[in-house]
Tab-separated table of C-alpha atoms in Angstrom:
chain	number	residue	atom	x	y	z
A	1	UNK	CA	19.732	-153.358	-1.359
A	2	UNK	CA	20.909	-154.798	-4.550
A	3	UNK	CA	24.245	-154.646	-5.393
A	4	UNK	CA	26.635	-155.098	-8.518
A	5	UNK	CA	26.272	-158.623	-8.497
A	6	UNK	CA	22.667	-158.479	-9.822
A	7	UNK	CA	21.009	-157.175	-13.160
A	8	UNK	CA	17.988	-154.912	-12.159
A	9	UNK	CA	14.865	-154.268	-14.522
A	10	UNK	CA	12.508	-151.533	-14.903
A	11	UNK	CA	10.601	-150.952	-11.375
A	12	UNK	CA	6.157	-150.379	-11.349
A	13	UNK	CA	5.336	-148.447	-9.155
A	14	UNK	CA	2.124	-148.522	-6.898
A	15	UNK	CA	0.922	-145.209	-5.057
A	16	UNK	CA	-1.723	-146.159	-1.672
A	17	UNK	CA	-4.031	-143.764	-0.955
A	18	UNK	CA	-2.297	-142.955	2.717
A	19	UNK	CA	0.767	-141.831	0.875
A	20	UNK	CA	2.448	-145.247	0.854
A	21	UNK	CA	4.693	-145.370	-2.818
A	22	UNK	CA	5.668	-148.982	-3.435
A	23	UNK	CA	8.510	-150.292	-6.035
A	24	UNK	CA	7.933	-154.018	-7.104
A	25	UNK	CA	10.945	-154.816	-9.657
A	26	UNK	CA	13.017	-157.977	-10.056
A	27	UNK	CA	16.830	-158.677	-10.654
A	28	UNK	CA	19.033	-161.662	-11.573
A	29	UNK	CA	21.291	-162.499	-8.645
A	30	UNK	CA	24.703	-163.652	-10.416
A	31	UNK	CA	26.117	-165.086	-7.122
A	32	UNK	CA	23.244	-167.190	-6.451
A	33	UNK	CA	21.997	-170.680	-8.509
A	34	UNK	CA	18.460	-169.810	-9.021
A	35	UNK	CA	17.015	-167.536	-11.848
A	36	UNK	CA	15.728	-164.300	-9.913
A	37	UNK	CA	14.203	-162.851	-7.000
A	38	UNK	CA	11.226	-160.235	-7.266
A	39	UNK	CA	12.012	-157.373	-4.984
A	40	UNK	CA	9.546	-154.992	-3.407
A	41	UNK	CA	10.787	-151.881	-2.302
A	42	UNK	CA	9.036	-148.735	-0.128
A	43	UNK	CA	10.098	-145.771	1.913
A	44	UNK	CA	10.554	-145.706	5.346
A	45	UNK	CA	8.315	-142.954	7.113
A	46	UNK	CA	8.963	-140.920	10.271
A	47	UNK	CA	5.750	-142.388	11.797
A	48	UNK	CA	7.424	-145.788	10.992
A	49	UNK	CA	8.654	-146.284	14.479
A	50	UNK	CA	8.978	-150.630	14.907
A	51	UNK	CA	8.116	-151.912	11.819
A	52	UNK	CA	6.976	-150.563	8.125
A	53	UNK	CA	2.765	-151.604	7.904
A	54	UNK	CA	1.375	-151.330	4.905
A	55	UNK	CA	-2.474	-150.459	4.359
A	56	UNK	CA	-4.201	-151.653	0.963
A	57	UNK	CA	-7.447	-151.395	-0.085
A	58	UNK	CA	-8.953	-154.039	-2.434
A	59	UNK	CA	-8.889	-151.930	-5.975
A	60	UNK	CA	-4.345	-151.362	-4.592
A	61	UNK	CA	-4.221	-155.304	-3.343
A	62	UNK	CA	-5.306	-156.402	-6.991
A	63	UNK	CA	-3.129	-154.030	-9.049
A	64	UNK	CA	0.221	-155.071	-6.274
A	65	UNK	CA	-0.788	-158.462	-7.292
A	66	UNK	CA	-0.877	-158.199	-10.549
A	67	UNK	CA	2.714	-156.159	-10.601
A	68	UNK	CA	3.812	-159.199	-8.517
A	69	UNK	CA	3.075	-161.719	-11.157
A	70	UNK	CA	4.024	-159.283	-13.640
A	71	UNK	CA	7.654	-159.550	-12.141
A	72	UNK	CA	7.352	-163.280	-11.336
A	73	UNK	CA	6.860	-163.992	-15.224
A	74	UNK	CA	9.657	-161.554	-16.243
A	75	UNK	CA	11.892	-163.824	-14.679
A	76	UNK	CA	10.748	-166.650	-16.665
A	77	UNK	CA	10.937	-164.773	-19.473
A	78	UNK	CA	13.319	-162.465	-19.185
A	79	UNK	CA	13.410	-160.270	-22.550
A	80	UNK	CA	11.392	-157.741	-21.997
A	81	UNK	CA	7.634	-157.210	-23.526
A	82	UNK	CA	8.246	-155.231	-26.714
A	83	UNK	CA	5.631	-152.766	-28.406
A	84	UNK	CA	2.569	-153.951	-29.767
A	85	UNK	CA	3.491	-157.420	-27.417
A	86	UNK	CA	0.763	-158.201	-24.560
A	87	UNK	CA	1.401	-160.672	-21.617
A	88	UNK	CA	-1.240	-162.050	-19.725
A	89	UNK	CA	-1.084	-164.212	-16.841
A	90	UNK	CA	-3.478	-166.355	-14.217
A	91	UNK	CA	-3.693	-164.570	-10.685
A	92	UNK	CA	-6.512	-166.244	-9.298
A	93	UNK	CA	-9.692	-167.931	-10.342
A	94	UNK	CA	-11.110	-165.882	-13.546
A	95	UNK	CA	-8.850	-162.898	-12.745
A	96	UNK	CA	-5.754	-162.341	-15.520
A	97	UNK	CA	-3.067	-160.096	-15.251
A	98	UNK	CA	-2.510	-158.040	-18.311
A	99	UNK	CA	1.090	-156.871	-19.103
A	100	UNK	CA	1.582	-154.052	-21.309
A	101	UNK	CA	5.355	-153.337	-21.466
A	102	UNK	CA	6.068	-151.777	-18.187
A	103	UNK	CA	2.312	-151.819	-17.056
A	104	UNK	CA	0.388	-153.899	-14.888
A	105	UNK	CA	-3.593	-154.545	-15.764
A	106	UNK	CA	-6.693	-157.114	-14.949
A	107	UNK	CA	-9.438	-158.712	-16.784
A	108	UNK	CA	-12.078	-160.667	-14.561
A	109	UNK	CA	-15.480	-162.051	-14.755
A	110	UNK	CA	-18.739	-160.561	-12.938
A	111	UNK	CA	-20.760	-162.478	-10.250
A	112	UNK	CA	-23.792	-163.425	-12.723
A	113	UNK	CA	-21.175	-165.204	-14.914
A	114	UNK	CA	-19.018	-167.137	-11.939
A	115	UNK	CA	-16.317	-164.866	-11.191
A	116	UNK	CA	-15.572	-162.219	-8.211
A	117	UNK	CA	-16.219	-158.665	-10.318
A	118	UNK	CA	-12.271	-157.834	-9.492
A	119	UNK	CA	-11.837	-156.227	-12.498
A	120	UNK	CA	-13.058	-155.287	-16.134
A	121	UNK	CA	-14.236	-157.988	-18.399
A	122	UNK	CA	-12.058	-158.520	-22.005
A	123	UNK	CA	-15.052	-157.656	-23.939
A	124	UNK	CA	-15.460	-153.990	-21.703
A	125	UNK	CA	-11.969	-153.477	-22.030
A	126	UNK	CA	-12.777	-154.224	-25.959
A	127	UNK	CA	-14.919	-151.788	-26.137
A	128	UNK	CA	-12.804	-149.474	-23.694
A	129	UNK	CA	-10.276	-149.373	-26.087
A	130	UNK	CA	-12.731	-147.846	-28.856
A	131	UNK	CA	-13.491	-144.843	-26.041
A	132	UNK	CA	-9.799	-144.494	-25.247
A	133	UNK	CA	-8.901	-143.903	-28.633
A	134	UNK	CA	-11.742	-141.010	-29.399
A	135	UNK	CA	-10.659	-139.231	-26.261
A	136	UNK	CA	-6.840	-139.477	-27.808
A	137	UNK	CA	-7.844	-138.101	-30.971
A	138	UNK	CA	-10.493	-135.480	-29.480
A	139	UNK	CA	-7.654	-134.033	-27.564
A	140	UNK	CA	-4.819	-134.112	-30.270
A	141	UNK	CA	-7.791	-132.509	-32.265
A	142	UNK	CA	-8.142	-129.663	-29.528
A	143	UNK	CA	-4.906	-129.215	-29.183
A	144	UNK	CA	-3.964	-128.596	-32.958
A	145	UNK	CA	-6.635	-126.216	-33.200
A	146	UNK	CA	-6.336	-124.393	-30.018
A	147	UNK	CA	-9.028	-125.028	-27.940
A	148	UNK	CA	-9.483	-126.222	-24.226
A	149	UNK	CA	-9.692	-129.675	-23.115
A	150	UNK	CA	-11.993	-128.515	-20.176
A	151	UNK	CA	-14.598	-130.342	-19.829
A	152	UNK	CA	-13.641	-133.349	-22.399
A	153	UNK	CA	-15.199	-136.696	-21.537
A	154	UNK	CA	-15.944	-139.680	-23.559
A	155	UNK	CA	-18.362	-142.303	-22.546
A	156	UNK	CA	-19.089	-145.435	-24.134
A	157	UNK	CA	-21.756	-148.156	-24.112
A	158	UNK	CA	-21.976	-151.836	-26.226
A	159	UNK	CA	-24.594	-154.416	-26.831
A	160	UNK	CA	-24.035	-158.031	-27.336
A	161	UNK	CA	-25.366	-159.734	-30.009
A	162	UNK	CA	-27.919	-162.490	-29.574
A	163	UNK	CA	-26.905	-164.886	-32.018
A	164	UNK	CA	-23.536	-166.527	-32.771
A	165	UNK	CA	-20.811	-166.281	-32.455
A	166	UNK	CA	-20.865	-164.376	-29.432
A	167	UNK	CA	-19.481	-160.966	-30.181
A	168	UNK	CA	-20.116	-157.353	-29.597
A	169	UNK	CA	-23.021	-155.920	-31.939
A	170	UNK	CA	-22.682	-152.326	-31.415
A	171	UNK	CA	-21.185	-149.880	-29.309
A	172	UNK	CA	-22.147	-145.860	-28.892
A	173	UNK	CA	-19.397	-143.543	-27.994
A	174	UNK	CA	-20.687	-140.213	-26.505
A	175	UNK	CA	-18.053	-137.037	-26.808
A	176	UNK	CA	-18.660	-133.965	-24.412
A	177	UNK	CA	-15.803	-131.130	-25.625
A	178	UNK	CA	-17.274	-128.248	-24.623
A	179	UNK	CA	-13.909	-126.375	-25.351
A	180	UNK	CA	-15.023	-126.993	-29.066
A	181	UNK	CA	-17.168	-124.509	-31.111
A	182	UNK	CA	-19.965	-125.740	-32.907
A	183	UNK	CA	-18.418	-124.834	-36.599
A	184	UNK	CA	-15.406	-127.161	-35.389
A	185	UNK	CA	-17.861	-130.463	-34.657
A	186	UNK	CA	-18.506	-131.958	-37.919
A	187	UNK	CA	-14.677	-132.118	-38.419
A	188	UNK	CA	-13.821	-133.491	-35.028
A	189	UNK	CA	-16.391	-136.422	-35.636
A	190	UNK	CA	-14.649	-136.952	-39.017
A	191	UNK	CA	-11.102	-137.233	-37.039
A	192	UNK	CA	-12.698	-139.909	-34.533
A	193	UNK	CA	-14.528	-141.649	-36.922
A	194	UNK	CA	-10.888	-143.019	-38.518
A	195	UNK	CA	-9.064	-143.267	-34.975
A	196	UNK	CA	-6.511	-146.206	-35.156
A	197	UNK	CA	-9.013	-148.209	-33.021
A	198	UNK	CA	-12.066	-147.613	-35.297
A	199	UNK	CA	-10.029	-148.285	-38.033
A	200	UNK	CA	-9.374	-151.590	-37.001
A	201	UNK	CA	-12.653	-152.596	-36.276
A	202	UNK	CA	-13.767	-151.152	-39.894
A	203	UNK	CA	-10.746	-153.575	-41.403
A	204	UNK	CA	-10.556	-156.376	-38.902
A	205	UNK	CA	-6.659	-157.834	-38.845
A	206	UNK	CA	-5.983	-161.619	-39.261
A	207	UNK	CA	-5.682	-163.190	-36.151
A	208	UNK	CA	-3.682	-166.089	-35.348
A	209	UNK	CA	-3.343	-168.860	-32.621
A	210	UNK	CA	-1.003	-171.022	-31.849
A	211	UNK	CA	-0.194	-173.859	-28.744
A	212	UNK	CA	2.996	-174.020	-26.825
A	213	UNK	CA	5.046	-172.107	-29.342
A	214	UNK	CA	4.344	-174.747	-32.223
A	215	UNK	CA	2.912	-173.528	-35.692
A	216	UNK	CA	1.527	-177.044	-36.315
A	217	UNK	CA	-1.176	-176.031	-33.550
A	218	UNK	CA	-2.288	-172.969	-34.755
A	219	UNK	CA	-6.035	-171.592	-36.010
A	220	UNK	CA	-6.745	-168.005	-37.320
């Protein structure tokens, strides 16, 4: 139990399919020397009898990991992620654990290219974020105009282009709304066609990178 010697920060949570809910969070202990401890944190059940067991499967092992490491590299950075700020860190091998604010992700590598298919590749969750954002603006666009979100599904599919530099050549996003009356779709496709995400891939942004902090190793 922490106590008001210690500065708490925002707890992720993790809910197990057998009902476990599990709090990982870290504080800054003022009475002791080191920097922080991570804490994890679960009820106690009435079928709890000896001692509190808790089940994972692989998909809840990998995200409690990645909250873990989350935490662990909160402490050694301790202001918080802001907006528009991402975090990643090593958890094993190729598998990376994406911070977004308060929220816990993973990027890995398939078999065929030397990793352990734990989680989505960068370039799917590239083109991920392209779906994500048509289903955000289908619904807003549904929801403005009154209709049902029944039914609303997005799927997407890319191709990779085979010459250099290795890149995505094209991606096809499918929209199923059937909520949405057929006079209605010609304007819906003109609201996804300028969602943020589109938008930035019609007007890519300047990207910079830099090495340890230092803008004399940097490259765009």
């Amino acid at each position: 139990m922490l106590t008001d010697d210690s500065r708490t920060t925002t707890q992720q949570l993790l809910h197990t399919a057998t009902g476990r809910t599990i709090a990982v969070s870290h504080y800054t202990p003022v009475v002791l020397s080191d920097t922080g401890r991570i804490i994890l944190d679960t009820t106690l059940e009435p079928y709890d009898a000896d001692q509190v067991r808790i089940s994972l499967t692989r998909g809840e092992a990998r995200q409690l990991a990645g909250m873990l490491l989350r935490q662990a590299a909160a402490v050694d950075r301790p202001l918080a992620p802001r907006a528009g700020r991402i975090e990643i860190d090593p958890v094993a091998g190729d598998l990376y654990a994406v911070g977004v604010r308060s929220h816990a992700l993973a990027v890995g590598q398939p078999l065929d290219a030397g990793g352990a298919d734990t989680a989505p590749t960068p370039v799917e969750l590239c083109a991920s974020t392209l779906a994500s954002c048509t289903a955000h603006y289908t619904g807003g666009y549904l929801d403005r105009h009154g209709f049902s979100r029944d039914g609303l599904h997005v799927t997407a599919g890319f191709t990779m282009s085979q010459d250099r530099p290795a890149r995505i050549a094209s991606v096809s996003v499918e929209i199923t709304a059937l909520g949405l009356p057929p006079d209605r779709e010609a304007g819906l496709l003109a609201v996804v066609r300028h969602c943020t995400v589109k938008n930035t891939l019609d007007h890519p942004p300047a990207v910079r990178a830099s090495l340890n902090g230092s803008p004399k190793a940097s490259a765009s």
